[in-house]
PDB file of C-alpha atoms in Angstrom:
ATOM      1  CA  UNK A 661      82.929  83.700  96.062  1.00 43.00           C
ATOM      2  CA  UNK A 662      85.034  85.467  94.034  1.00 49.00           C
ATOM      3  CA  UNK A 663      88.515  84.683  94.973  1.00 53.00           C
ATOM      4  CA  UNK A 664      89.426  88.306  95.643  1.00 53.00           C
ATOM      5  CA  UNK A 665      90.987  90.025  98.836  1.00 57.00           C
ATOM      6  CA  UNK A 666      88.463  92.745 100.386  1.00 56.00           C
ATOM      7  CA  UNK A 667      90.779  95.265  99.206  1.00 59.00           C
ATOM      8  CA  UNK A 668      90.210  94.167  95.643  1.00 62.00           C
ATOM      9  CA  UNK A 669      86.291  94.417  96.248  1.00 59.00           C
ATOM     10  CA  UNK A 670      84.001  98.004  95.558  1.00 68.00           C
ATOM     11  CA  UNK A 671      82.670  98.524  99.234  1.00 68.00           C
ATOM     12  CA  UNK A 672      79.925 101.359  98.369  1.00 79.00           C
ATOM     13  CA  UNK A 673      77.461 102.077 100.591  1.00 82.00           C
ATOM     14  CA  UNK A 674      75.066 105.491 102.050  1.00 89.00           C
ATOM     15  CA  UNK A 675      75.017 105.397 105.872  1.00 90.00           C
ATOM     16  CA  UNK A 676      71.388 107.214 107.033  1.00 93.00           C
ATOM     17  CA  UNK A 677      72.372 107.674 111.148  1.00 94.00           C
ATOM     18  CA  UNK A 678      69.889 107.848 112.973  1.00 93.00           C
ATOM     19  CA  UNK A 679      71.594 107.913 116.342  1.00 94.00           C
ATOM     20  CA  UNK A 680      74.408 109.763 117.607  1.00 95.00           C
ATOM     21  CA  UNK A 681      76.791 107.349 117.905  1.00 90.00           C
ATOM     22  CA  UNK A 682      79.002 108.762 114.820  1.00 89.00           C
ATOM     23  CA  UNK A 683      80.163 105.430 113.717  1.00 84.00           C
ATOM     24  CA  UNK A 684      78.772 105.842 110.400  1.00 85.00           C
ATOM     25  CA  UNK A 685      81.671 108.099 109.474  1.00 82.00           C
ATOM     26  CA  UNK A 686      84.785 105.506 110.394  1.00 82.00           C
ATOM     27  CA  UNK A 687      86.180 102.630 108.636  1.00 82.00           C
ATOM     28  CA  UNK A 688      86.012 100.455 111.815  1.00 79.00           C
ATOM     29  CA  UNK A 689      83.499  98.610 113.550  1.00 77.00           C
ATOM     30  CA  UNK A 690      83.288  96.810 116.735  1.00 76.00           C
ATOM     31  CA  UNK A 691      81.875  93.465 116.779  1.00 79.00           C
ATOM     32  CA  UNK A 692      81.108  92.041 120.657  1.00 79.00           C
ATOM     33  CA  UNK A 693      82.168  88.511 121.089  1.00 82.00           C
ATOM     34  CA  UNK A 694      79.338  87.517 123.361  1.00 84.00           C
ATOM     35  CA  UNK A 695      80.773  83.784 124.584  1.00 88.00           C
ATOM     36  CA  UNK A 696      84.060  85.252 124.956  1.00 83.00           C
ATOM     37  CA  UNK A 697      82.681  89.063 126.275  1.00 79.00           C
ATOM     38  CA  UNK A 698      85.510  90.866 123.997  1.00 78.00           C
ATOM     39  CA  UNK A 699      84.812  93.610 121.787  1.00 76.00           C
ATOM     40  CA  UNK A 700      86.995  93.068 118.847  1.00 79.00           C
ATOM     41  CA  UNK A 701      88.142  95.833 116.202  1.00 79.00           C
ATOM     42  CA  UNK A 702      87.948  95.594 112.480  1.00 82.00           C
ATOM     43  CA  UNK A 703      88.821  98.178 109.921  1.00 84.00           C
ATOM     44  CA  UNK A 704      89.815  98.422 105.965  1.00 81.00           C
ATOM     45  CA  UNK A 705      89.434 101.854 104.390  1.00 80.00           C
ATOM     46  CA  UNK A 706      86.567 100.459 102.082  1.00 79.00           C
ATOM     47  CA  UNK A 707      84.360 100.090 105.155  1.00 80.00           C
ATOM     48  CA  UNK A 708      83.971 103.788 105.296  1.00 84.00           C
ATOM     49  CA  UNK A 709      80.429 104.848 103.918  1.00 87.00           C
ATOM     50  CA  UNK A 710      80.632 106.753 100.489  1.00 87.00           C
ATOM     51  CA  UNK A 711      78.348 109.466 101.610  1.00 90.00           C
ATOM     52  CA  UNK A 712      76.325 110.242 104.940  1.00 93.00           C
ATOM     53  CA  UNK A 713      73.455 111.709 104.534  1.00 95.00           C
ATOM     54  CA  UNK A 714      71.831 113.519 107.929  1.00 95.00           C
ATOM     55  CA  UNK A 715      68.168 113.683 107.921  1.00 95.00           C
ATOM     56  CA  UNK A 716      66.600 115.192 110.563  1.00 95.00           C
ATOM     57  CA  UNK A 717      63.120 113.910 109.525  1.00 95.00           C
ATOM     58  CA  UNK A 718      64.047 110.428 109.988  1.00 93.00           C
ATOM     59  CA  UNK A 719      65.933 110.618 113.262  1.00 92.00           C
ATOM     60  CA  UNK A 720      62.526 112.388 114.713  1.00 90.00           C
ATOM     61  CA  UNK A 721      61.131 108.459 115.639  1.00 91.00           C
ATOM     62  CA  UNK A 722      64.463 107.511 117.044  1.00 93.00           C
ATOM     63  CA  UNK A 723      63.402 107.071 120.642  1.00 94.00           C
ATOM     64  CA  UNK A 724      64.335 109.859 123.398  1.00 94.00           C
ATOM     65  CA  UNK A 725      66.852 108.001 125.815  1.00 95.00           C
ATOM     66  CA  UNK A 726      68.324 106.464 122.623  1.00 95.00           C
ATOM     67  CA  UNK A 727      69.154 109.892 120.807  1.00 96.00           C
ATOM     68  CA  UNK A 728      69.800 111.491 124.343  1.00 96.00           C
ATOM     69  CA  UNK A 729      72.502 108.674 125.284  1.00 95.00           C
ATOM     70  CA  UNK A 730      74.557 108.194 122.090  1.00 95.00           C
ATOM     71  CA  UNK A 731      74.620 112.187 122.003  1.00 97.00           C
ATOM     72  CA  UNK A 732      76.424 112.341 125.631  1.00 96.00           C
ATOM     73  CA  UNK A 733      78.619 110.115 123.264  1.00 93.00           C
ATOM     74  CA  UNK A 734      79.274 112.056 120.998  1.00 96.00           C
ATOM     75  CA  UNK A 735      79.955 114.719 123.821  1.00 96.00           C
ATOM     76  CA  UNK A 736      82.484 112.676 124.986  1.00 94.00           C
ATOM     77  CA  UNK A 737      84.413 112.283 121.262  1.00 94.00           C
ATOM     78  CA  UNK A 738      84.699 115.990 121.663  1.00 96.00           C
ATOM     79  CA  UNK A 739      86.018 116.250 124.817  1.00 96.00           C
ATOM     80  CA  UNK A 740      88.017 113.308 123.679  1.00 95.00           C
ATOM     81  CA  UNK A 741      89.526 115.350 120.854  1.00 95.00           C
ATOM     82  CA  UNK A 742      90.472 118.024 123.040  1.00 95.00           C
ATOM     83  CA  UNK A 743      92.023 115.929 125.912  1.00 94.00           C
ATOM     84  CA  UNK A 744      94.239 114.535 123.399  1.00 93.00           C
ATOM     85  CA  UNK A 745      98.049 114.959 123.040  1.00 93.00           C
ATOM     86  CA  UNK A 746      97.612 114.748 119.414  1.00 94.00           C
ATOM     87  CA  UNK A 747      95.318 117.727 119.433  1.00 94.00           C
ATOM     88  CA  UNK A 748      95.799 120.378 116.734  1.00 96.00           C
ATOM     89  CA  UNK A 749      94.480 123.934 116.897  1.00 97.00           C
ATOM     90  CA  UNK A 750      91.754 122.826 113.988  1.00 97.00           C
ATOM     91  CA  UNK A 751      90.825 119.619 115.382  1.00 97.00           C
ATOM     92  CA  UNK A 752      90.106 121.643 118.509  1.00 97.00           C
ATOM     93  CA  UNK A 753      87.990 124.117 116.812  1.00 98.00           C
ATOM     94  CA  UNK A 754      86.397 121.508 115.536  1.00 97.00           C
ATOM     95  CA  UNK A 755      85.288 120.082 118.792  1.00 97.00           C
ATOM     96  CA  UNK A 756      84.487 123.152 120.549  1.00 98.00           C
ATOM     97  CA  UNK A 757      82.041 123.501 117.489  1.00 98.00           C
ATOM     98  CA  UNK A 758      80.626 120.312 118.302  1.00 98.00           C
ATOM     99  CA  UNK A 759      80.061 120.961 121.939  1.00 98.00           C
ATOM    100  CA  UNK A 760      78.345 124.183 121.214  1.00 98.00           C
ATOM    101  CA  UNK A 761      76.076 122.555 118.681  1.00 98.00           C
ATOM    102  CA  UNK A 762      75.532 119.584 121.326  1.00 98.00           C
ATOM    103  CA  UNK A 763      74.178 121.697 123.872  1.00 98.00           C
ATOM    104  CA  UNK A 764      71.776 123.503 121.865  1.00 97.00           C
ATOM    105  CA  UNK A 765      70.652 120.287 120.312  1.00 97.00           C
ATOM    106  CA  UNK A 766      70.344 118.226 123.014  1.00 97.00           C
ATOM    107  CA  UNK A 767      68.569 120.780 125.040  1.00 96.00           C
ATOM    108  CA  UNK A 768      66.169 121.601 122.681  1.00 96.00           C
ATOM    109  CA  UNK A 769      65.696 117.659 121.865  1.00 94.00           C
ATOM    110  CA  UNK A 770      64.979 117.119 125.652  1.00 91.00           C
ATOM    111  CA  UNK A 771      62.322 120.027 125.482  1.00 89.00           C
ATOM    112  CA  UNK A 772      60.691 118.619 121.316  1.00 84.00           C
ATOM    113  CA  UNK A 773      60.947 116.161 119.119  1.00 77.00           C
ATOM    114  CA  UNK A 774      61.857 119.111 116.670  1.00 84.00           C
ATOM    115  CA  UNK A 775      63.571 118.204 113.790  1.00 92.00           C
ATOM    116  CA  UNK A 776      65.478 121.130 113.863  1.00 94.00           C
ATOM    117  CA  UNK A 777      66.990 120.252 117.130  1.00 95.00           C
ATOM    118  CA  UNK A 778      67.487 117.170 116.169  1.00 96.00           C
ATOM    119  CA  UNK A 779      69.879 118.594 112.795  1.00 96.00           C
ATOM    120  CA  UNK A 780      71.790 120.641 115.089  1.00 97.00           C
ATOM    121  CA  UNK A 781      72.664 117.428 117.157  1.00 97.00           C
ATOM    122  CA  UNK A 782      73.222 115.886 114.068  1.00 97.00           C
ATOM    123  CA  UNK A 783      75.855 117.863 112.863  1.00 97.00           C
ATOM    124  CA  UNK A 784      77.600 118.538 116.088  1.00 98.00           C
ATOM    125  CA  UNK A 785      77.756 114.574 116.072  1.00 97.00           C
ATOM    126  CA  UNK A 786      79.859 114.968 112.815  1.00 96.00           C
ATOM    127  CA  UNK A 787      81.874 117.068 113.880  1.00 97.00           C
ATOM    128  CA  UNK A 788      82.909 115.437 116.994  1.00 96.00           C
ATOM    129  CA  UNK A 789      83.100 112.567 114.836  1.00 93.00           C
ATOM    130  CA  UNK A 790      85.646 114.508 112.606  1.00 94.00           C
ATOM    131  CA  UNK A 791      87.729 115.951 115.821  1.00 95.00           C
ATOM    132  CA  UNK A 792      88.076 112.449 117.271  1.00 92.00           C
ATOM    133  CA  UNK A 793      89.506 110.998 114.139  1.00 90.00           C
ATOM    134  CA  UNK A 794      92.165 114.155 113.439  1.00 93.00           C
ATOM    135  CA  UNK A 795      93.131 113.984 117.416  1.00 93.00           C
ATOM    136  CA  UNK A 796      93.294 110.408 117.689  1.00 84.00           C
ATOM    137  CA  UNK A 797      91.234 108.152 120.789  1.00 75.00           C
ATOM    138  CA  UNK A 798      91.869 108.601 124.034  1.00 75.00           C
ATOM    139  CA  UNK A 799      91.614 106.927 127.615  1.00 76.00           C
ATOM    140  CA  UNK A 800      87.726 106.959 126.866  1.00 77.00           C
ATOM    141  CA  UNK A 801      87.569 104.991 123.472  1.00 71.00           C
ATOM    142  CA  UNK A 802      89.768 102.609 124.847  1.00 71.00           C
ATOM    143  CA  UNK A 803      87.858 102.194 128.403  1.00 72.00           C
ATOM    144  CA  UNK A 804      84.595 101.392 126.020  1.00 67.00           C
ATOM    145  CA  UNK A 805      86.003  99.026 124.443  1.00 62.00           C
ATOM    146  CA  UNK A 806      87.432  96.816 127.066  1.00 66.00           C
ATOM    147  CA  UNK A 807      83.853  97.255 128.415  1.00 65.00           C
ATOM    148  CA  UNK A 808      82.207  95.888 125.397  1.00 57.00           C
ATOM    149  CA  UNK A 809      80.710  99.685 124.584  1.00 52.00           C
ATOM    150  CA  UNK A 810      81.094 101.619 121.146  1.00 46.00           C
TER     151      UNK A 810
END
């Protein structure tokens, strides 16, 4: 115990993702209440990873309905982005980036275990990531959360 406020603490950390889920790039986490079945938010800007580092190699033993279900996810941050009223023109370019690297990816991943695939997934993820967070959340995010999803 130090006495200090989290904000007064060095939060440094290197998120490895191995999923699609594209948490590793926000400041917030959802932690599920599982006596009271709410999912409740938490967020301070020093819970944002100092680097992400995407390595294909490692997300190769990340099982197949895993990486296939957290990248409809990430789908869905993209179309998210672009659904939103908040939308900007780069935030949508962004997006449309991320579906066209999605597709590929997750296609190919479907067909291989190919890293490859698997990078292109990757950084569509970020991207859809990085769309979601300039266009704000939309019916979706919040629909997950009252659900108890991510």
């Amino acid at each position: 115990r130090t006495g200090k406020s989290v904000s007064e603490l060095p939060v440094n950390y290197i998120c490895v993702p191995t999923t699609l889920s594209g948490g590793e790039f926000s400041a917030f986490a959802g932690i599920t209440d599982s006596a009271r079945k709410v999912k409740e938010p938490y967020g301070h800007k020093q819970c944002a990873p100092r680097i992400v580092i995407l390595d294909p190699e490692l997300a190769v033993h990340t099982p197949e309905w895993l990486w296939l279900s957290t990248g409809m996810r990430a789908v869905d941050h993209a179309v998210e982005a672009i659904c939103s009223s908040k939308c900007h023109p780069y935030a949508a370019g962004m997006a449309q980036s991320a579906l066209r690297l999605l597709a590929r990816g997750l296609q190919a991943c479907k067909r291989s275990s190919d890293a490859s695939a698997r990078q292109l997934c990757q950084l569509g993820m970020m991207q859809a990531t990085q769309a979601g967070m300039l266009a704000g959340g939309g019916a979706s995010h919040a629909i997950g959360h009252t659900l108890g999803g991510t």
